[in-house]
XYZ file of C-alpha atoms in Angstrom:
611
model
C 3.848 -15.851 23.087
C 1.227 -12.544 23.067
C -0.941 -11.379 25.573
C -4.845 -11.871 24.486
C -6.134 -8.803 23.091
C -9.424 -7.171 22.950
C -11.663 -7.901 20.176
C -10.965 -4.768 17.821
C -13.952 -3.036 15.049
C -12.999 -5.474 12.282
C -14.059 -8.164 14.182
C -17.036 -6.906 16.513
C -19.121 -3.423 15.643
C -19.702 -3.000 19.177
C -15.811 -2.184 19.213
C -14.865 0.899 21.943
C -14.001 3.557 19.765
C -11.740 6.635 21.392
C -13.992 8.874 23.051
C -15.530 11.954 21.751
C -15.013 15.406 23.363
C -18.624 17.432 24.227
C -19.500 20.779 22.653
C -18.728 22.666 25.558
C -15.471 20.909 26.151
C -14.286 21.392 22.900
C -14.685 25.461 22.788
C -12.792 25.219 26.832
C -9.936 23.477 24.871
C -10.102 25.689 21.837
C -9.991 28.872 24.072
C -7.104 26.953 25.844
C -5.458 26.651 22.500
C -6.040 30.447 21.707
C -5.051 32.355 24.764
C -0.821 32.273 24.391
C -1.914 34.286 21.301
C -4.842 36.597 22.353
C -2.271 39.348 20.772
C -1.708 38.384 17.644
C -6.017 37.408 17.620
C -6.974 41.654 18.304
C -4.407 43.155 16.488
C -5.819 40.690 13.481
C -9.629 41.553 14.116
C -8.857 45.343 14.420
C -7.353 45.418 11.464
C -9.923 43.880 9.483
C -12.573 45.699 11.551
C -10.886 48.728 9.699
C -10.532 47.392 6.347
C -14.318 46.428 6.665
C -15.041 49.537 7.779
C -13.171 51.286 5.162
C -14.993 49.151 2.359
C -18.107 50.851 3.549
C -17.627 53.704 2.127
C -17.553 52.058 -1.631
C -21.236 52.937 -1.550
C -22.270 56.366 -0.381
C -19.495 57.393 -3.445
C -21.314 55.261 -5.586
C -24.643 56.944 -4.438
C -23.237 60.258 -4.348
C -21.813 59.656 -8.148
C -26.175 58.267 -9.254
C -26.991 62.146 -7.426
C -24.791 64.162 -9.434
C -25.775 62.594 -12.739
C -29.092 62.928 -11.643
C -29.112 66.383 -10.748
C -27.232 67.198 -14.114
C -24.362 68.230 -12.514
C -20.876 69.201 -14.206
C -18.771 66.153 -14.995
C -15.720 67.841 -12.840
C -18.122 67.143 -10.120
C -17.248 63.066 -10.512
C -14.104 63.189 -9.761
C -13.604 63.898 -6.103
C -16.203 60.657 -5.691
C -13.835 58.261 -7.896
C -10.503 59.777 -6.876
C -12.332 58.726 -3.646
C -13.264 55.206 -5.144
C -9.657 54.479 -5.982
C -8.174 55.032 -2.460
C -10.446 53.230 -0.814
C -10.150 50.041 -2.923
C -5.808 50.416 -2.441
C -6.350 51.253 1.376
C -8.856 48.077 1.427
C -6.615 45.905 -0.355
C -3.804 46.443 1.525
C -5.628 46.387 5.016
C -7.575 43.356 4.236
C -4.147 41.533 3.406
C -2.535 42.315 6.479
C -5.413 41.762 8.280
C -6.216 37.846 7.248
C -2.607 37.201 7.084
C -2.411 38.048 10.827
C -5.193 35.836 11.556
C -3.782 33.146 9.014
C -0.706 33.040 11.324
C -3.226 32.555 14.216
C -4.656 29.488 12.615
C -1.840 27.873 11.723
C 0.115 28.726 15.552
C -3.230 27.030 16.948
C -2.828 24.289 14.480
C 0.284 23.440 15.259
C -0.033 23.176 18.875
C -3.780 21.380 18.186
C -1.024 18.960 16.161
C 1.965 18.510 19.348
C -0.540 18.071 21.867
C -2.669 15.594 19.941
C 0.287 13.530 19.424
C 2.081 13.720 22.618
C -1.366 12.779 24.388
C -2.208 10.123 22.009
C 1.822 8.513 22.437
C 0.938 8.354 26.634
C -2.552 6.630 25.925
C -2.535 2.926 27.595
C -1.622 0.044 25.265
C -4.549 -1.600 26.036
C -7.224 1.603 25.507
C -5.686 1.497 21.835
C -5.937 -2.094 21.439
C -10.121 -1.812 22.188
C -9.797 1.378 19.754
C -8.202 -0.541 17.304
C -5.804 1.353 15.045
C -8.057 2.808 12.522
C -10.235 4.943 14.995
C -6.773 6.643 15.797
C -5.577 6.785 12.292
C -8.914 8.169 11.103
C -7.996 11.069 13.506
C -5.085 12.112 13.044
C -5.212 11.906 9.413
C -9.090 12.774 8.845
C -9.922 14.974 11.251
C -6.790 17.239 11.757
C -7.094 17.475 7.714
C -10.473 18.778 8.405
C -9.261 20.849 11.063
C -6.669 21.953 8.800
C -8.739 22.602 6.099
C -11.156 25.112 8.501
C -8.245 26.970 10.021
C -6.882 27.816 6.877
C -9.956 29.319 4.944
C -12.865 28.869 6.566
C -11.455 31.084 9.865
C -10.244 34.095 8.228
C -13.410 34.046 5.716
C -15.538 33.406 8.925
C -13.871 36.275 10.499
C -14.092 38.954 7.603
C -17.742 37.806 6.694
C -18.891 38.724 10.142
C -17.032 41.895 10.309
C -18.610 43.161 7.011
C -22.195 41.812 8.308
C -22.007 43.759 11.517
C -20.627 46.426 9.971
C -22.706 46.813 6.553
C -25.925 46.505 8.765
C -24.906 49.848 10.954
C -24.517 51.738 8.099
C -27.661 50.652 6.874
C -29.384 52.146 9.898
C -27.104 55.628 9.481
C -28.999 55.712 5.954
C -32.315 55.360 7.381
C -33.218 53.063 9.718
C -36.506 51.846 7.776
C -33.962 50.579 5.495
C -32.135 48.401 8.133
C -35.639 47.470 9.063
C -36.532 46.288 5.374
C -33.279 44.254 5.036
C -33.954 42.523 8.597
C -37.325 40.918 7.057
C -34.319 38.104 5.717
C -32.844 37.613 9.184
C -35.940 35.314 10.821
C -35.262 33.075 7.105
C -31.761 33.152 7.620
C -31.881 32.157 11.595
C -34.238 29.559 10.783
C -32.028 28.049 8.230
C -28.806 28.317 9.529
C -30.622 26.498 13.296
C -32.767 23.769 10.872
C -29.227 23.181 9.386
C -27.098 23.037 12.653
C -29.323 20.744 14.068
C -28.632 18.576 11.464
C -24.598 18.721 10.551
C -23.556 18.515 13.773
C -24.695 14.748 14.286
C -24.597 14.117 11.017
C -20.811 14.766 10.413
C -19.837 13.499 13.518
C -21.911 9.917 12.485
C -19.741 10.690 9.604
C -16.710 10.523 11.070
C -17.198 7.750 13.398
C -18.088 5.691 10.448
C -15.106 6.667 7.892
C -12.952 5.581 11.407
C -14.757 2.083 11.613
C -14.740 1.853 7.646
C -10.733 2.480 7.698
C -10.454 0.173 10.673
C -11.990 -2.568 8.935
C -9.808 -2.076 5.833
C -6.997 -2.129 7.843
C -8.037 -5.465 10.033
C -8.877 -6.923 6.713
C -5.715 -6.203 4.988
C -3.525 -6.803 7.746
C -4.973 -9.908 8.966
C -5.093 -11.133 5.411
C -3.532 -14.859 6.123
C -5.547 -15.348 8.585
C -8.433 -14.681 6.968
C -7.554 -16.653 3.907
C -6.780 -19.663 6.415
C -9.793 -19.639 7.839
C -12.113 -19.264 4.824
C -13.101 -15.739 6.118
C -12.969 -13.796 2.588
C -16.992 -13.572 1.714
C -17.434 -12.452 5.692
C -14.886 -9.647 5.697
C -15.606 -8.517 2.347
C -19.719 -8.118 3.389
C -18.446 -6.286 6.360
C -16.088 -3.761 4.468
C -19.240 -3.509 1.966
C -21.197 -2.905 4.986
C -18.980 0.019 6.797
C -18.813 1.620 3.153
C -22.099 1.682 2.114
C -22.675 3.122 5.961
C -20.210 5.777 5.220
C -21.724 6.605 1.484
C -25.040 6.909 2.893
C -24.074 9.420 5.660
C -21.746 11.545 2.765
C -25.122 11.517 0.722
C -27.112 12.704 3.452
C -24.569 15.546 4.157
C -24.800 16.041 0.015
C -28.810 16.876 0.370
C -28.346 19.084 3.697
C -26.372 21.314 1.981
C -28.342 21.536 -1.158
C -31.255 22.757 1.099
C -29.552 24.771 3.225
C -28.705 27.080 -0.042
C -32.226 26.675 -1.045
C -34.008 28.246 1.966
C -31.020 31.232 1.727
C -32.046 31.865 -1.851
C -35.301 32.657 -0.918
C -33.966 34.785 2.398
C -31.568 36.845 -0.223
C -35.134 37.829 -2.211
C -37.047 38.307 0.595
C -34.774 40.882 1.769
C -33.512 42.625 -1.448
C -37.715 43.534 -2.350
C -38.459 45.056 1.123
C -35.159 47.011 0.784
C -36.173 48.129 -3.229
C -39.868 48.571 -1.986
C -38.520 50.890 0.942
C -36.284 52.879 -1.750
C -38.944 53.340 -3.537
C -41.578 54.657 -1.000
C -38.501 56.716 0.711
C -37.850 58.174 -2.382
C -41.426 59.038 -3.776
C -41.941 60.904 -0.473
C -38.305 62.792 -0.556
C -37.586 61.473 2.532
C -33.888 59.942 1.005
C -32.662 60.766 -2.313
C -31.942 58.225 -5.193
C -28.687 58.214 -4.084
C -28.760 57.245 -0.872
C -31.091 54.202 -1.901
C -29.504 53.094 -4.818
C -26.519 53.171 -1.689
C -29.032 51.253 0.349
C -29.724 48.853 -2.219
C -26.240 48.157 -2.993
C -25.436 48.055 0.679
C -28.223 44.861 1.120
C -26.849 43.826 -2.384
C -23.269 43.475 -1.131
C -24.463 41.526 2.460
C -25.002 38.559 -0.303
C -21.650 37.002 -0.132
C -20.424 37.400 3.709
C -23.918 36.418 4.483
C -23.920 33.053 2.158
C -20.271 32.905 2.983
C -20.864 32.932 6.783
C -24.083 30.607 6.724
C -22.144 28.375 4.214
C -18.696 28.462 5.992
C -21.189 26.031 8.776
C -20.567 23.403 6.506
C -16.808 23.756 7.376
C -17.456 25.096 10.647
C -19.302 21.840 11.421
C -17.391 19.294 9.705
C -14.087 21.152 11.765
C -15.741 20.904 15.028
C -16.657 17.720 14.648
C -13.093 16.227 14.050
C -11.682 19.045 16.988
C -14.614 17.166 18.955
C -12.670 13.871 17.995
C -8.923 15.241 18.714
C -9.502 16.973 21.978
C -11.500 13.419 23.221
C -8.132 11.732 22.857
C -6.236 14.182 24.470
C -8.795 14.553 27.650
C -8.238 10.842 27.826
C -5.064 10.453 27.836
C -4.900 13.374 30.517
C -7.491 10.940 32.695
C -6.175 8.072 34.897
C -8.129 4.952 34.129
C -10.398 3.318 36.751
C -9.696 0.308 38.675
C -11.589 -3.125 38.024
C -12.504 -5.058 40.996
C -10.656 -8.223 40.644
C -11.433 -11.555 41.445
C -11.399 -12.273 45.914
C -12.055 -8.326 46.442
C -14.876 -6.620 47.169
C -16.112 -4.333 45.018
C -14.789 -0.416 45.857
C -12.029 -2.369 47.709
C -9.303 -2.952 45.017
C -6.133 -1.553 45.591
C -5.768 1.901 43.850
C -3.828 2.189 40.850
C -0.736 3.433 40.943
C 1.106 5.499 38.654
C 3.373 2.664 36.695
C 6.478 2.864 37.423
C 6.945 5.436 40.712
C 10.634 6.314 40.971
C 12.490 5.280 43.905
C 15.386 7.822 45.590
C 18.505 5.448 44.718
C 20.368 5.163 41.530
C 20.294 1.432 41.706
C 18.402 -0.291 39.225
C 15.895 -2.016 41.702
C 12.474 -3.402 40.409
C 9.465 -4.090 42.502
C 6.299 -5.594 41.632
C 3.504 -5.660 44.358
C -0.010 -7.726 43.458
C 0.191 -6.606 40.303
C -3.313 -7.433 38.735
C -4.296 -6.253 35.540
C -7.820 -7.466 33.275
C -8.294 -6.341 29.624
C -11.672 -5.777 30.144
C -14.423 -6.752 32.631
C -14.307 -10.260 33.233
C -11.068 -11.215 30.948
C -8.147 -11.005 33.754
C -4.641 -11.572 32.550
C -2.780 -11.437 35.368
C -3.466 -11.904 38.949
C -1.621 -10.152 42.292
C 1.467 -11.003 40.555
C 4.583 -9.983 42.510
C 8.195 -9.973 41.762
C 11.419 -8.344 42.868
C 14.210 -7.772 40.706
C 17.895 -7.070 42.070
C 20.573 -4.162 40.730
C 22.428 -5.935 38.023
C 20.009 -9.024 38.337
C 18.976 -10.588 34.739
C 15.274 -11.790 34.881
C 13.776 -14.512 32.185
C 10.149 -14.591 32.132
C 8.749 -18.011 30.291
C 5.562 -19.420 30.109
C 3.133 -20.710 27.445
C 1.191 -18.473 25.472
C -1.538 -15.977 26.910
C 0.142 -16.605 30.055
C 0.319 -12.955 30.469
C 4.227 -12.802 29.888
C 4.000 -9.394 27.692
C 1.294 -7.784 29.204
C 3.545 -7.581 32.677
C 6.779 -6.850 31.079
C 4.584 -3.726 29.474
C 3.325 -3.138 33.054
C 7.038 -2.973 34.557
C 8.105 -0.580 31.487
C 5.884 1.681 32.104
C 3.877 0.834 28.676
C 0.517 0.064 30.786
C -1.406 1.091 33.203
C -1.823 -1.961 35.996
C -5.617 -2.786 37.189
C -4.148 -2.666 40.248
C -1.367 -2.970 42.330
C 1.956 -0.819 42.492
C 5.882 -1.127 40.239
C 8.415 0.856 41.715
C 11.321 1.565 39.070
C 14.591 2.707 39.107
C 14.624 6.668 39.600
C 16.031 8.644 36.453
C 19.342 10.431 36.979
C 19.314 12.367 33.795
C 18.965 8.969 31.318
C 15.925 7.214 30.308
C 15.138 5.035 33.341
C 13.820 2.313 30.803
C 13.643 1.197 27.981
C 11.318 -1.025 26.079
C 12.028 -3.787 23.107
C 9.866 -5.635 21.798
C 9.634 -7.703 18.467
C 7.563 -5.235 16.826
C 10.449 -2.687 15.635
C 9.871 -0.059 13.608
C 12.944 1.536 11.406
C 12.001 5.499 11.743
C 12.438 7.446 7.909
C 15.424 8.723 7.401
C 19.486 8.113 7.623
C 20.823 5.366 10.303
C 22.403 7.939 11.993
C 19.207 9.631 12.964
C 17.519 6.867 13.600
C 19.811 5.827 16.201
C 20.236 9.470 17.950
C 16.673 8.937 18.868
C 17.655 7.347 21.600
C 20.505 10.175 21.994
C 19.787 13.088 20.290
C 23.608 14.719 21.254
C 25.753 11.347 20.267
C 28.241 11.726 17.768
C 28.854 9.396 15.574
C 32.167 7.845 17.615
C 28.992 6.631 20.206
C 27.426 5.599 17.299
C 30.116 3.052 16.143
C 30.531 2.280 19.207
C 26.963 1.210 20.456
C 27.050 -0.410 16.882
C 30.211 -2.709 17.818
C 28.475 -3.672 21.300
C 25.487 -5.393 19.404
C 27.490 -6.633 16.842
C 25.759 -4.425 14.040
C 28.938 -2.297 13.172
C 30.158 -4.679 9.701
C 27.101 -4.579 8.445
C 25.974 -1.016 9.394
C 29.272 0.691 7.432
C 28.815 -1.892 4.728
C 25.520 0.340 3.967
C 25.993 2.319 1.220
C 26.853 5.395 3.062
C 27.720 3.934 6.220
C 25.609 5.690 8.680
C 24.355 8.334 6.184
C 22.061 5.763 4.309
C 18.525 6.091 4.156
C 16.884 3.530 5.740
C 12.854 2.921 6.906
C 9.824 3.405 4.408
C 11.493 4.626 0.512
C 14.772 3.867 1.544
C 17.548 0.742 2.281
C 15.508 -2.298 3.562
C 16.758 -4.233 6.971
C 15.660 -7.563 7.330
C 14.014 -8.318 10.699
C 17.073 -9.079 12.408
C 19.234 -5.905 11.055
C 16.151 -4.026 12.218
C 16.065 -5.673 15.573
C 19.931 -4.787 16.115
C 19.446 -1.619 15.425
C 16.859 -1.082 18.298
C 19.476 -2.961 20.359
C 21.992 -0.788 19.810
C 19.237 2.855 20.402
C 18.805 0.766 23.793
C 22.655 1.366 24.306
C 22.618 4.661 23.649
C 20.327 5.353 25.784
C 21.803 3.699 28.378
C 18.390 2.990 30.987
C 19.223 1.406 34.327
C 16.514 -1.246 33.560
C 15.976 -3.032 30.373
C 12.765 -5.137 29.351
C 13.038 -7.473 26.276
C 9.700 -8.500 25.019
C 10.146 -11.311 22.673
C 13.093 -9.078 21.511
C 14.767 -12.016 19.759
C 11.751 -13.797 17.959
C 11.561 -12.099 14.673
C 15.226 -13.361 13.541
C 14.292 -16.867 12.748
C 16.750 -19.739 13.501
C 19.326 -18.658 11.142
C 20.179 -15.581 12.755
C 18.795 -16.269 16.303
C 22.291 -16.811 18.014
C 23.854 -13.317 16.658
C 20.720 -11.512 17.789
C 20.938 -13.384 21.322
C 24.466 -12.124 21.622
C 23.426 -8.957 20.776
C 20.901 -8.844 23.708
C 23.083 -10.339 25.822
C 25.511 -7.220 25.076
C 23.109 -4.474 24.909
C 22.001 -5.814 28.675
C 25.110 -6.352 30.354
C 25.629 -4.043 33.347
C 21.993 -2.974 33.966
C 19.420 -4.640 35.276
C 16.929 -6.803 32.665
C 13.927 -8.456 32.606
C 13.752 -10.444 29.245
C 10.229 -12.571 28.266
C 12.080 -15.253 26.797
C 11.076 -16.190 22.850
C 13.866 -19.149 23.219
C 14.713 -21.103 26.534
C 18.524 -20.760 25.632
C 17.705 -16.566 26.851
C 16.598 -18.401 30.141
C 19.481 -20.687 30.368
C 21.837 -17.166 30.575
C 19.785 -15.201 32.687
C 20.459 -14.864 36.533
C 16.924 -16.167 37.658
C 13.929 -17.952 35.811
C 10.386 -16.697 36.264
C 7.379 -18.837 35.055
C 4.174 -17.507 34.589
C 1.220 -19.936 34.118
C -2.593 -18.013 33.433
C -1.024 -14.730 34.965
C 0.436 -16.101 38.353
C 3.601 -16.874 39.000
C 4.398 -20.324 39.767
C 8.341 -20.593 39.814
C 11.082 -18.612 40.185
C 14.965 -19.635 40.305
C 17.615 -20.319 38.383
C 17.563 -22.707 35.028
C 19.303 -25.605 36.177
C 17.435 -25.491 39.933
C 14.046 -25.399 37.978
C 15.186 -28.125 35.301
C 16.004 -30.211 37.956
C 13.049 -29.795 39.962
C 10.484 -31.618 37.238
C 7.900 -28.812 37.732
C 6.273 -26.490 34.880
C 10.031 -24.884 34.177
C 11.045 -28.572 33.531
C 8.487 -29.491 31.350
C 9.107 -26.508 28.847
C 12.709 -27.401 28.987
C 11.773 -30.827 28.069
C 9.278 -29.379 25.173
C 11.495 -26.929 23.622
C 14.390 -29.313 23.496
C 12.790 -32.273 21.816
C 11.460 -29.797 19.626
C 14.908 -28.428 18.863
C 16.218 -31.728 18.473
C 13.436 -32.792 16.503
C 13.855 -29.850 13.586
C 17.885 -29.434 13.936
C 19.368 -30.072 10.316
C 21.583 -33.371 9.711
C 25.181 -33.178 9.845
């Protein structure tokens, strides 16, 4: 009673993953994400441009201090130079604090929005994109790579941004010096450069094969794990397990690689660091010997190349990071230009090519309040060549209760998603009820998830401003009020993941009864019912049937008895519609209604329990 899905990563390698943003449209979304705060980004830089600067001065005092011992000077001479010393290091403290906290909060204002957009893209992506994804690719990414992200924003950005400052900054007052000492320290530079392009070259593939692979490692995990029945059943152990093998060892190999790229990388800027610290000692030395400088000034020099060490190692190092970040930000902002992109049409089958009709946004709202529903050749293929549904179209009346039936993989769910606005149609139009300040619809499906947190909460999802009177009350209407202030603490229990269990049913009511609350003019019940088993199947029917009444439904019927209540009877058969009326009209007229009537209630009689 499912639509067919695609074939996800566990199952096939050559799996459509989410897509992957390109360099240049990641730094257009970056700068995107930076400009509301362009403020709070100078005021940040100019400070630490001054603290930098202010560090500077550390060593001319220094050199000044190696001239007046070397001149045998009086020791009261010393003390201007480390009075000197002593505010500079406070005044540098305290700049350099205020400075990377500014661009902390930067970071972490970027990071949030990075975070809301990500996840309010990724909750409009089309059912069926996610379904080719599989869940893994998207769970690799917004765990993974906004970790990584994360991770980058919080200490690799402000350390990026102060090691810069002081290289800039260190090298022009190595050229106030003497500029044959500049000169002498830039013999590291063409070492450097090389390394930091031979390593770029490198990381940025490499951590984005990375990536991909810990995605298609996790999704196979997951596949494996969740389909673990099935694979049992159909003696599929030794296959999945070579395959998870597979996607690890994959993954190892790639993290081992990135292990040995970084252990040259610091290699080739060892030998940069001596390259440059001899030319600046041998230019001291000649400078010197000629009285061009005093010893001062190049033990200053020296110590000036001496301190480039660490924002130089830190910047070239802080690649790593930089990489590994913009490969994940690479990953995020590829889900985020999809879901911003319409989908293409297929051509379906008895159209030419170019000559489908266009896709329509799902579910354009109509002027009147009334809770009209129009489906026009609605066609819709999950994939070239695999077609669920074809120019299916379907009217449903203000007020009017719709049952869709049909065997399985007739394409029952996939058009009650279609209607709700869940996915995207191939082609063909839905015109919905227009909002008038509610949600317009509302979807329910079997699959019901029981949000963290107390039942109250959970329900005001649906209704952020209800009080708890509307609580009770949408409670009563699905028949989930006894049991709901039989809870511990009533509403105030903790229910979902760590907290009070519901059993399928429970859980199932209590989507019911958010439907209430929200109060949509149309209603579509996917399977709604299915997950209570017989035991509790009639309550939960009587809940839908409450949670429904007065606004217009379309309900894909788990259980014919659903179809026996509802206004009009809709039978889909391989994703056409090939009756519509209502139950006893269709029962009596011995077509494919009547023979699932006839199946499902030999089959009830069949299993019902003696007297």
């Amino acid at each position: 009673m499912t639509p067919p899905t695609p074939p996800s990563p566990t199952a096939d390698d050559s799996a459509e993953l989410l897509p992957v943003a390109t360099p240049a449209r990641t730094r257009a979304a970056l700068r995107t994400l930076i400009r509301p705060d362009r403020g709070l980004a100078l005021t940040g830089l100019g400070i630490l441009v001054a603290a930098t600067a202010v560090g500077l001065l550390v060593q001319p005092l220094l050199g000044r201090i190696v001239d007046i011992v070397a001149d045998g000077r009086p020791a009261g001479d010393l003390t201007l130079p480390v009075v000197l010393l002593v505010a500079v290091a406070v005044v540098q403290g305290l700049t350099t604090t205020l400075g990377l906290t500014r661009i902390a909060r930067l970071g972490e204002t970027v990071l949030a929005r990075l975070r809301e957009r990500f996840v309010e893209r990724a909750l409009n992506l089309p059912a069926d994109r996610l379904e080719r994804a599989g869940a893994g690719d998207l769970t690799a990414r917004v765990t993974g790579d906004v970790a990584r992200v994360a991770e980058a924003v919080r200490s690799a950005l402000p350390e990026m941004a102060r090691s810069v400052l002081a290289i800039l900054l260190t090298l022009g007052a190595l050229a106030l010096l003497d500029v044959r000492f500049l000169l002498a320290a830039l013999l590291a530079v063409p070492v450097q450069l090389l390394t930091a392009r031979w390593y770029v070259r490198r990381a940025l593939t490499l951590y984005a094969d990375q990536r991909v692979a810990n995605g298609a490692q996790q999704q196979q995990l997951l596949g494996t794990i969740g389909g673990a029945v099935t694979v049992r059943g159909h003696r599929l152990e030794e296959q999945h397990t070579e395959r998870s093998a597979g996607r690890s060892r994959k993954a190892v190999d790639l993290t081992m690689r990135s292990v040995n790229l970084v252990l040259g990388f610091y290699g080739r800027l060892h030998i940069a660091e001596y390259i440059g610290l001899a030319a600046v000692l041998i230019a001291g030395f000649w400078l010197v010997r000629d009285g061009a400088v005093s010893i001062g000034t190049a033990t200053a020099a020296a110590l000036y190349f001496h301190s480039l060490f660490g924002p130089v190692n830190a910047a070239l190092v802080l690649l790593d990071d930089a990489q590994s970040a913009a490969a994940g930000l690479a990953r995020l902002v590829g889900v985020t230009d999809l879901a911003e992109q319409p989908e293409q049409p297929e051509p379906t089958a008895g159209k030419a090519a170019g000559k489908a009709a266009p896709v329509s946004v799902p579910q354009q709202r109509t002027a009147s309040s009334e809770a009209a529903v129009t489906v026009h050749e609605v066609s819709h293929a999950y994939g070239p060549g695999r077609p669920v549904l074809h120019e299916v179209s379907l009217t449903l009346k203000s007020g009017e209760h719709v049952a869709l039936v049909g065997t399985s993989g007739a394409g029952k769910s996939t058009l009650a998603r279609i209607v709700a606005g869940v996915q995207r149609p191939t082609t063909g139009t839905v015109t919905a009820p227009a909002s008038t300040g509610e949600a317009s619809v509302v979807l329910v499906t079997q699959e019901v998830h029981v949000f963290t947190g107390t039942l109250a909460e959970d329900l005001r999802l649906a209704r952020p401003d209800a009080t708890d009177a509307d609580l009770r009350t949408a409670l009563s209407a699905v028949h989930a009020l006894d049991w709901a202030e039989a809870l511990p603490d009533g509403l105030a229990t903790v229910v979902g993941e760590g907290g009070h269990r519901l059993d399928p049913a429970r859980a199932q009511q209590l989507a019911l009864a958010r439907l209430v609350l929200a109060d949509p003019a149309l209603a579509v019940l996917d399977e709604a019912t299915a997950e209570a088993g017989s035991a509790g199947a009639r309550v939960l029917e009587r809940s839908a049937e409450a949670a429904l009444a007065g606004r217009t439904a379309l309900v894909v019927a788990h259980r014919l008895t659903q179809a026996v209540a509802a206004d009009r009877v809709v039978v889909l058969e391989a994703g056409r519609v090939v009756e519509s009326g209502p139950h006893d009209e269709l029962r009596d007229a011995d077509g494919p209604y009547a023979a699932l009537w006839r199946a499902w209630s030999g089959s009830r009689a069949t299993t019902a329990p003696h007297p």
